[in-house]
mmCIF file of N, CA and C in Angstrom:
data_model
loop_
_atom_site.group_PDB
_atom_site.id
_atom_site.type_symbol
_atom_site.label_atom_id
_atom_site.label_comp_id
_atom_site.label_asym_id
_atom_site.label_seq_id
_atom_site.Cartn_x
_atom_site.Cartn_y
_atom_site.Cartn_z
ATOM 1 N N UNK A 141 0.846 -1.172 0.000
ATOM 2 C CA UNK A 141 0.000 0.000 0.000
ATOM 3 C C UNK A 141 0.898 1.244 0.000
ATOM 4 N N UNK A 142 0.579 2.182 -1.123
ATOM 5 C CA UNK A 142 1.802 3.501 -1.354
ATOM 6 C C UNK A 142 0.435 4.300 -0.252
ATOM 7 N N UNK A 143 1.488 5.313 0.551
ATOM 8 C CA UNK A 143 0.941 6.187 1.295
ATOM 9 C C UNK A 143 1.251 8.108 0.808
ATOM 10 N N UNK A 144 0.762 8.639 0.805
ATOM 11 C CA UNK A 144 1.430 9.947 -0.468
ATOM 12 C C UNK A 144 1.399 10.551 0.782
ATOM 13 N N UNK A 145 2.566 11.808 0.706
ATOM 14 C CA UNK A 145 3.197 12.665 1.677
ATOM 15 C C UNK A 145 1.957 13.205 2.080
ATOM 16 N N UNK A 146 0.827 13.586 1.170
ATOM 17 C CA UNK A 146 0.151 14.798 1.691
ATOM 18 C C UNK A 146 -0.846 13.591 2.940
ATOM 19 N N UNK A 147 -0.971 12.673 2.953
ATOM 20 C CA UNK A 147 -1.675 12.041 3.927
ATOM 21 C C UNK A 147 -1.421 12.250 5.026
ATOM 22 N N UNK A 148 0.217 12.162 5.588
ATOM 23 C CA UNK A 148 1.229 11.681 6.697
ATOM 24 C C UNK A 148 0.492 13.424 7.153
ATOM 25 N N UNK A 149 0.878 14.156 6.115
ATOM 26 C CA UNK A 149 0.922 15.760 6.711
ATOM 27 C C UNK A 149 -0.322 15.854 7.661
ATOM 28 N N UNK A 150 -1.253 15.385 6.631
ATOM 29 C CA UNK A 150 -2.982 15.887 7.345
ATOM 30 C C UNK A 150 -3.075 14.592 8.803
ATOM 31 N N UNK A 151 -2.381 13.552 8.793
ATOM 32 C CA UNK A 151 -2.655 13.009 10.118
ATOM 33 C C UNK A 151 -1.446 13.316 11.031
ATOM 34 N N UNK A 152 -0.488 14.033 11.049
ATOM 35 C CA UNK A 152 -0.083 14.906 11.412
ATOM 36 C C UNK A 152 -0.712 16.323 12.347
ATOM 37 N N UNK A 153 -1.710 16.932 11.341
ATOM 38 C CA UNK A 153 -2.201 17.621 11.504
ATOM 39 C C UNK A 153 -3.872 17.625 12.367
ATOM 40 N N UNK A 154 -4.453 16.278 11.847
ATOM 41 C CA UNK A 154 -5.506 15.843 13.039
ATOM 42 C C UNK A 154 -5.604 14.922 13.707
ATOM 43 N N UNK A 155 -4.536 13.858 13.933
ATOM 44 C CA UNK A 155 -4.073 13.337 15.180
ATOM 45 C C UNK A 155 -2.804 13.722 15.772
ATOM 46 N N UNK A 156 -2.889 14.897 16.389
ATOM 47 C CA UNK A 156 -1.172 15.438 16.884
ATOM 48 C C UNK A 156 -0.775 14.385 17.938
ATOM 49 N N UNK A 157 -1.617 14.164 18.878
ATOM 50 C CA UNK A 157 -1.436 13.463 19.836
ATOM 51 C C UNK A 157 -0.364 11.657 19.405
ATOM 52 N N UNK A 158 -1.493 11.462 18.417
ATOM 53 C CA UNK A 158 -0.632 9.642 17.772
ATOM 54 C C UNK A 158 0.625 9.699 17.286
ATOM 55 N N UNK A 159 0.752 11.247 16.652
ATOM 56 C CA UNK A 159 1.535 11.519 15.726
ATOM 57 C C UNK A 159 2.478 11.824 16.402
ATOM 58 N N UNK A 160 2.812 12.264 17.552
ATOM 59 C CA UNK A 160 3.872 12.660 18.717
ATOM 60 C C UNK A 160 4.394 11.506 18.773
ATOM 61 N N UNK A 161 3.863 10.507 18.572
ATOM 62 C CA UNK A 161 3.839 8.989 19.620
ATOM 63 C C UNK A 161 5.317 8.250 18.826
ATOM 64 N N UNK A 162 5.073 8.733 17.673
ATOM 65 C CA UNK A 162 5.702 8.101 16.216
ATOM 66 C C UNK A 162 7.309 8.288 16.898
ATOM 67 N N UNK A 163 7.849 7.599 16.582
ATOM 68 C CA UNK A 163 9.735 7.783 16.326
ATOM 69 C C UNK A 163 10.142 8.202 15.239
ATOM 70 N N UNK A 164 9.376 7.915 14.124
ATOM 71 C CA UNK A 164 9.836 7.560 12.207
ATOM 72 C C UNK A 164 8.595 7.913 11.419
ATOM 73 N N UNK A 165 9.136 7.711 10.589
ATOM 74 C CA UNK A 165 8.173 8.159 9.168
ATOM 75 C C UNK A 165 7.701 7.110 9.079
ATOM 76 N N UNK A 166 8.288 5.539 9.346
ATOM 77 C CA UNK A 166 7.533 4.644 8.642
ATOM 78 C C UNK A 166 6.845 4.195 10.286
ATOM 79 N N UNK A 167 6.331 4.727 11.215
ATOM 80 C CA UNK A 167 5.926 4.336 12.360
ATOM 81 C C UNK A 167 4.209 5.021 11.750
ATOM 82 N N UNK A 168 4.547 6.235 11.789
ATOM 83 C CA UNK A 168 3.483 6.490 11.091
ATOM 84 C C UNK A 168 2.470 5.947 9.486
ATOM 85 N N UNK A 169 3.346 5.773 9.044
ATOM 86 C CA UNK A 169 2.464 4.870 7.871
ATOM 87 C C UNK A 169 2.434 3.492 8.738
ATOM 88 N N UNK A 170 3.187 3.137 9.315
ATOM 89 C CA UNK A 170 2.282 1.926 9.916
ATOM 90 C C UNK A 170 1.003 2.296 10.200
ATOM 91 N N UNK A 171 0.799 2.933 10.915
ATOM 92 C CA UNK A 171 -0.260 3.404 12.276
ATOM 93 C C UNK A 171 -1.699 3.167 10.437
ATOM 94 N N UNK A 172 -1.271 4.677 9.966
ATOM 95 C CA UNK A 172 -2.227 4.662 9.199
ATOM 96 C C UNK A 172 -3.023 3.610 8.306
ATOM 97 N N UNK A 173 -1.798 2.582 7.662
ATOM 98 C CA UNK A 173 -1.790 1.383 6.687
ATOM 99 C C UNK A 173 -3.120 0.289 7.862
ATOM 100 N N UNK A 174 -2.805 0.468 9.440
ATOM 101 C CA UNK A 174 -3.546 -0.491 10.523
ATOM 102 C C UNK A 174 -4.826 0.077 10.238
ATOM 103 N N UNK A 175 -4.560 1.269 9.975
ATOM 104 C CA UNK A 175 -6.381 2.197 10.367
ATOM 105 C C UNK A 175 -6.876 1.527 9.461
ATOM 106 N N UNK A 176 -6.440 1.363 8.338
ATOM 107 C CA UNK A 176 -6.918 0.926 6.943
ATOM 108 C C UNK A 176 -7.465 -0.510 6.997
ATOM 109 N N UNK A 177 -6.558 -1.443 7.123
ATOM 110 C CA UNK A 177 -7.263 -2.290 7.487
ATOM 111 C C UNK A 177 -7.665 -2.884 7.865
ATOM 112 N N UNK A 178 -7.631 -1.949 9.570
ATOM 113 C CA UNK A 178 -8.677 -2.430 10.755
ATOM 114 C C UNK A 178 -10.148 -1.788 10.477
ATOM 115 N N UNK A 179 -10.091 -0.532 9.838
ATOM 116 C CA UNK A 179 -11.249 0.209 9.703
ATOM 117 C C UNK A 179 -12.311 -0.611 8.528
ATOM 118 N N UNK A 180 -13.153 0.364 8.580
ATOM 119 C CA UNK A 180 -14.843 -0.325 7.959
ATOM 120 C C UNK A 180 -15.159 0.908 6.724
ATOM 121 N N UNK A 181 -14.971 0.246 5.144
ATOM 122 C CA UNK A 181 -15.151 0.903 4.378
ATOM 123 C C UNK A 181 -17.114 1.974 4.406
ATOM 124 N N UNK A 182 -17.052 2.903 4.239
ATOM 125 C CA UNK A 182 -18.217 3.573 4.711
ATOM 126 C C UNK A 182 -18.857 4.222 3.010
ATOM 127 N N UNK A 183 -17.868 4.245 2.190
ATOM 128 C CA UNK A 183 -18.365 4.509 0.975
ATOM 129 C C UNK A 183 -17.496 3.788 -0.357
ATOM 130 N N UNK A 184 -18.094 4.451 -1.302
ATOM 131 C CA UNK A 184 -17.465 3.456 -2.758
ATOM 132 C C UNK A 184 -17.844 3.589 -3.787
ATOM 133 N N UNK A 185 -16.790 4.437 -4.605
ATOM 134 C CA UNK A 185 -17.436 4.504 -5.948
ATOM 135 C C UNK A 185 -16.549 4.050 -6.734
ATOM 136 N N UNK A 186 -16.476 4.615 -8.183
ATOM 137 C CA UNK A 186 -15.968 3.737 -9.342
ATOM 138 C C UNK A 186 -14.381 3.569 -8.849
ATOM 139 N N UNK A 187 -14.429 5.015 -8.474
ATOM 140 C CA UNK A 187 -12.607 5.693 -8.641
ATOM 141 C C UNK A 187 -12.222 5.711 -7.109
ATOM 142 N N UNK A 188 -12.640 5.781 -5.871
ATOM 143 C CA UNK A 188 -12.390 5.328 -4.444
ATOM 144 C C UNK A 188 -13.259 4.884 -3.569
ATOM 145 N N UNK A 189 -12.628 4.813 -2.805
ATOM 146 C CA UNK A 189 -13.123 4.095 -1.833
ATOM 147 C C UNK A 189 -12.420 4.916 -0.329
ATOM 148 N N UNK A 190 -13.872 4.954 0.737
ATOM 149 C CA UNK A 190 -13.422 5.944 1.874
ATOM 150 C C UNK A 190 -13.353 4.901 2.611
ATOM 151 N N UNK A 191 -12.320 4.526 3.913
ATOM 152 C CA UNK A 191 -12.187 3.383 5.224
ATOM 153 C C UNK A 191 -12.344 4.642 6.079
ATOM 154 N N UNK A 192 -13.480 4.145 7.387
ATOM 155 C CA UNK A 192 -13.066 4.883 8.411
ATOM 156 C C UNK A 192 -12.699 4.464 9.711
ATOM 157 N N UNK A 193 -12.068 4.832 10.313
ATOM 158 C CA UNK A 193 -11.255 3.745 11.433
ATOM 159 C C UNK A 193 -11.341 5.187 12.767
ATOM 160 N N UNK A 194 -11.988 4.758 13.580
ATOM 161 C CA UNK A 194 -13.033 5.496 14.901
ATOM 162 C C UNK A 194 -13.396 6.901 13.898
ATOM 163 N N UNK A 195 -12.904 8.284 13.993
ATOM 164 C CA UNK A 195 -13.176 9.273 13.546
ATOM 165 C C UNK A 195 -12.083 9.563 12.157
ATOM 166 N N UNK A 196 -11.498 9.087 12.056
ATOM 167 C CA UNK A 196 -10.417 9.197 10.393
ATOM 168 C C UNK A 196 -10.777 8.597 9.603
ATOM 169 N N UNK A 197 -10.923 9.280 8.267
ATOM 170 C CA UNK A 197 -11.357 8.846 6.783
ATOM 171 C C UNK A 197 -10.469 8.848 6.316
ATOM 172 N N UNK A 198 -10.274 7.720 5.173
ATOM 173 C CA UNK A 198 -8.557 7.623 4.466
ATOM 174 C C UNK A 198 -9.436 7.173 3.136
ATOM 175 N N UNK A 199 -8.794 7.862 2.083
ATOM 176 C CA UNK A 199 -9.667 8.028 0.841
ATOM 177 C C UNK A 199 -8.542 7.354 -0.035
ATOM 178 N N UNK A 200 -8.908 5.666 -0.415
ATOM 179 C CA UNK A 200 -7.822 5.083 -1.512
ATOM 180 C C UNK A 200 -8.789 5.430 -2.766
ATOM 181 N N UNK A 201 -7.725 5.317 -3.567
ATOM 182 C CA UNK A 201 -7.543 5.089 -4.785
ATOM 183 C C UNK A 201 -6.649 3.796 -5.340
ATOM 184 N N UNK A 202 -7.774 2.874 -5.295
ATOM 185 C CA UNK A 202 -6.713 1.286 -6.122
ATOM 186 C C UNK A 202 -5.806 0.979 -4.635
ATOM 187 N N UNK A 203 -4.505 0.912 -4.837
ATOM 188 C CA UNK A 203 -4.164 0.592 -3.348
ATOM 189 C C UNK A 203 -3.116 1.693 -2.927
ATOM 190 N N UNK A 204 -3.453 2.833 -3.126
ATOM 191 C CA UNK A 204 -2.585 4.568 -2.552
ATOM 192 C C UNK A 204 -3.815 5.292 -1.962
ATOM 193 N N UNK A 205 -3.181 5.772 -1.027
ATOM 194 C CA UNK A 205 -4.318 6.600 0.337
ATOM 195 C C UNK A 205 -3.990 7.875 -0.310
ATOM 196 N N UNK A 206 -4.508 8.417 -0.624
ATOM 197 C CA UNK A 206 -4.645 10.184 -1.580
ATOM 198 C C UNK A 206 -5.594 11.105 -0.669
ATOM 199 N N UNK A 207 -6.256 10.533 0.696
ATOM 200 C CA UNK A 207 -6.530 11.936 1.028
ATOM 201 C C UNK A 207 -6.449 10.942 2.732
ATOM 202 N N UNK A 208 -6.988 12.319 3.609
ATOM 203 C CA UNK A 208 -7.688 11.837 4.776
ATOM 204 C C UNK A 208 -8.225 13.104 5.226
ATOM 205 N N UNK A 209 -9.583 12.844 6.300
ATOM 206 C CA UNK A 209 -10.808 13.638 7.060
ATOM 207 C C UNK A 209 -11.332 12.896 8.090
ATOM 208 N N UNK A 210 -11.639 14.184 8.716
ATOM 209 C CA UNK A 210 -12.342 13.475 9.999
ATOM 210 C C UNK A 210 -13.957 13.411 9.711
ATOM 211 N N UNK A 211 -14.365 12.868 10.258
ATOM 212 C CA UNK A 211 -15.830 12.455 10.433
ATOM 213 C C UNK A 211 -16.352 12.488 11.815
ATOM 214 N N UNK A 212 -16.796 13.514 12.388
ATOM 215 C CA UNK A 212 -16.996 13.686 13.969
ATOM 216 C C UNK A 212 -18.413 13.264 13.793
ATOM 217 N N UNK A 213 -19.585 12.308 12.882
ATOM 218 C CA UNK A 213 -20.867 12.582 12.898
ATOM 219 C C UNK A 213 -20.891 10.713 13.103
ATOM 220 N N UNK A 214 -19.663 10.066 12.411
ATOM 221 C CA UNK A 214 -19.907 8.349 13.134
ATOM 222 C C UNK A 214 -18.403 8.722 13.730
ATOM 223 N N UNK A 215 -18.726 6.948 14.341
ATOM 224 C CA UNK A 215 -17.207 6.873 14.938
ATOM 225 C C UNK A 215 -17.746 5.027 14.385
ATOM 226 N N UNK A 216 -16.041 4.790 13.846
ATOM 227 C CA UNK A 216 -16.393 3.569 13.839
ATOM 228 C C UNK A 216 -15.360 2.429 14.948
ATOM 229 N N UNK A 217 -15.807 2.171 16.075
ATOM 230 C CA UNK A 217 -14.708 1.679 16.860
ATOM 231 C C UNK A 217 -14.184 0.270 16.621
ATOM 232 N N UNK A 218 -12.964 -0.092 16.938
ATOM 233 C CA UNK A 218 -12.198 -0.873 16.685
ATOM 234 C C UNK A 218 -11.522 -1.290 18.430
ATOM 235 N N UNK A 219 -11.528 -2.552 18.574
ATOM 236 C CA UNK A 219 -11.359 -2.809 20.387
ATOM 237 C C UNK A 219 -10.033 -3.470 20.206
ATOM 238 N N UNK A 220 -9.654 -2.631 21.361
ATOM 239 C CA UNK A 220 -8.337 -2.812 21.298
ATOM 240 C C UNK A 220 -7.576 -4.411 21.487
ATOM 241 N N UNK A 221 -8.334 -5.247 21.684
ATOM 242 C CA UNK A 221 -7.751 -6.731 20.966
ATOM 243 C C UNK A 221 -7.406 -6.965 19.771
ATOM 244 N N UNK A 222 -8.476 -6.709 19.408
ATOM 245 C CA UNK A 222 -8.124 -6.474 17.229
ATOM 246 C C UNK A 222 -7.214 -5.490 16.875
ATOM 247 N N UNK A 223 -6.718 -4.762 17.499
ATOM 248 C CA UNK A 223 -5.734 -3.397 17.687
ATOM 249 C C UNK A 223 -4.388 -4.760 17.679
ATOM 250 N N UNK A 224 -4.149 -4.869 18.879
ATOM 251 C CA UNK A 224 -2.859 -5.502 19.598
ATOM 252 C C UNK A 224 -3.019 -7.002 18.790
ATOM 253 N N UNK A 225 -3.747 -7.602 18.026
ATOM 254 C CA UNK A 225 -4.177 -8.945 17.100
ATOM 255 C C UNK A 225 -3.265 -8.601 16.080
ATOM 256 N N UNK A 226 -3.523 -7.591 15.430
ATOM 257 C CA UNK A 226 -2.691 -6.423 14.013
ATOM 258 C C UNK A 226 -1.246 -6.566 14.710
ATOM 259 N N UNK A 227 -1.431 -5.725 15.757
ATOM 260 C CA UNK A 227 0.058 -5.361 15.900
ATOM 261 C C UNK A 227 1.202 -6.950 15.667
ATOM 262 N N UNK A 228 0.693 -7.895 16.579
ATOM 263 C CA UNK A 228 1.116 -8.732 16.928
ATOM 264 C C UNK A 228 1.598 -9.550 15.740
ATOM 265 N N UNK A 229 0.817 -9.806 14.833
ATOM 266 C CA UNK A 229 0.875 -10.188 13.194
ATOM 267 C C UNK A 229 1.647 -10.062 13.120
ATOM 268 N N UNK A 230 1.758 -8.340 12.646
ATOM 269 C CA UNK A 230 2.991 -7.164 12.252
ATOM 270 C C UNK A 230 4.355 -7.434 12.608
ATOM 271 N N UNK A 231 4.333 -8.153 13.994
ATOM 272 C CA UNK A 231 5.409 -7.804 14.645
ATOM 273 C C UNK A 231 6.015 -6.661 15.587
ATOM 274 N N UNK A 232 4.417 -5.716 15.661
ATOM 275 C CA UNK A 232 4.967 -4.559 16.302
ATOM 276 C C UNK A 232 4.056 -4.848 17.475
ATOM 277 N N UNK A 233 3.866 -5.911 18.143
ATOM 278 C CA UNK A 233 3.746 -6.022 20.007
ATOM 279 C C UNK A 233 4.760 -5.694 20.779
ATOM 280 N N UNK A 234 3.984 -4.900 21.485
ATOM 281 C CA UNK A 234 4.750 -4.509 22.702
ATOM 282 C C UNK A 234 4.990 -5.589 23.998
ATOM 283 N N UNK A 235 5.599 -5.698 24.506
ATOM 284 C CA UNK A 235 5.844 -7.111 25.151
ATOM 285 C C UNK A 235 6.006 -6.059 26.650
#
């Protein structure tokens, strides 16, 4: 999954808090790449497709994330077993 700079910027910009959390550039496209596909696609048309993962919208195109927004009107939650399930896969459990 390609992640385009302007994504990193805007979750940057509306998760400051996660985004502090990060060490790296690629800590953060982790984080986001999880939202993706821990989250619950909410729309879909010819040319994208929106995932939203609690209040963040990540807008692919084919398999590159080209935008992101918040959505303060759902939340789609994700419990943190299926959180630490991902990580663990990944390889990124915290022990």
């Amino acid at each position: 999954m390609k992640i385009k700079n302007k994504v990193v910027e805007k979750y940057a910009e509306l998760c400051p808090l996660s985004y502090m959390k990060c060490d790296s550039f690629s800590e953060v496209e982790y984080k986001i790449e999880r939202s993706i596909v821990l989250g619950q696609t909410t729309k879909r048309t010819e040319k994208e497709r929106h995932v939203q993962y609690y209040h963040n919208c990540f807008i692919l195109e084919g398999n590159v994330v080209v935008d992101m927004y918040k959505d303060l009107s759902k939340c789609v939650d994700v419990r943190k077993s299926v959180k630490n399930a991902y990580d663990w896969k990944a390889g990124k459990a915290i022990v």
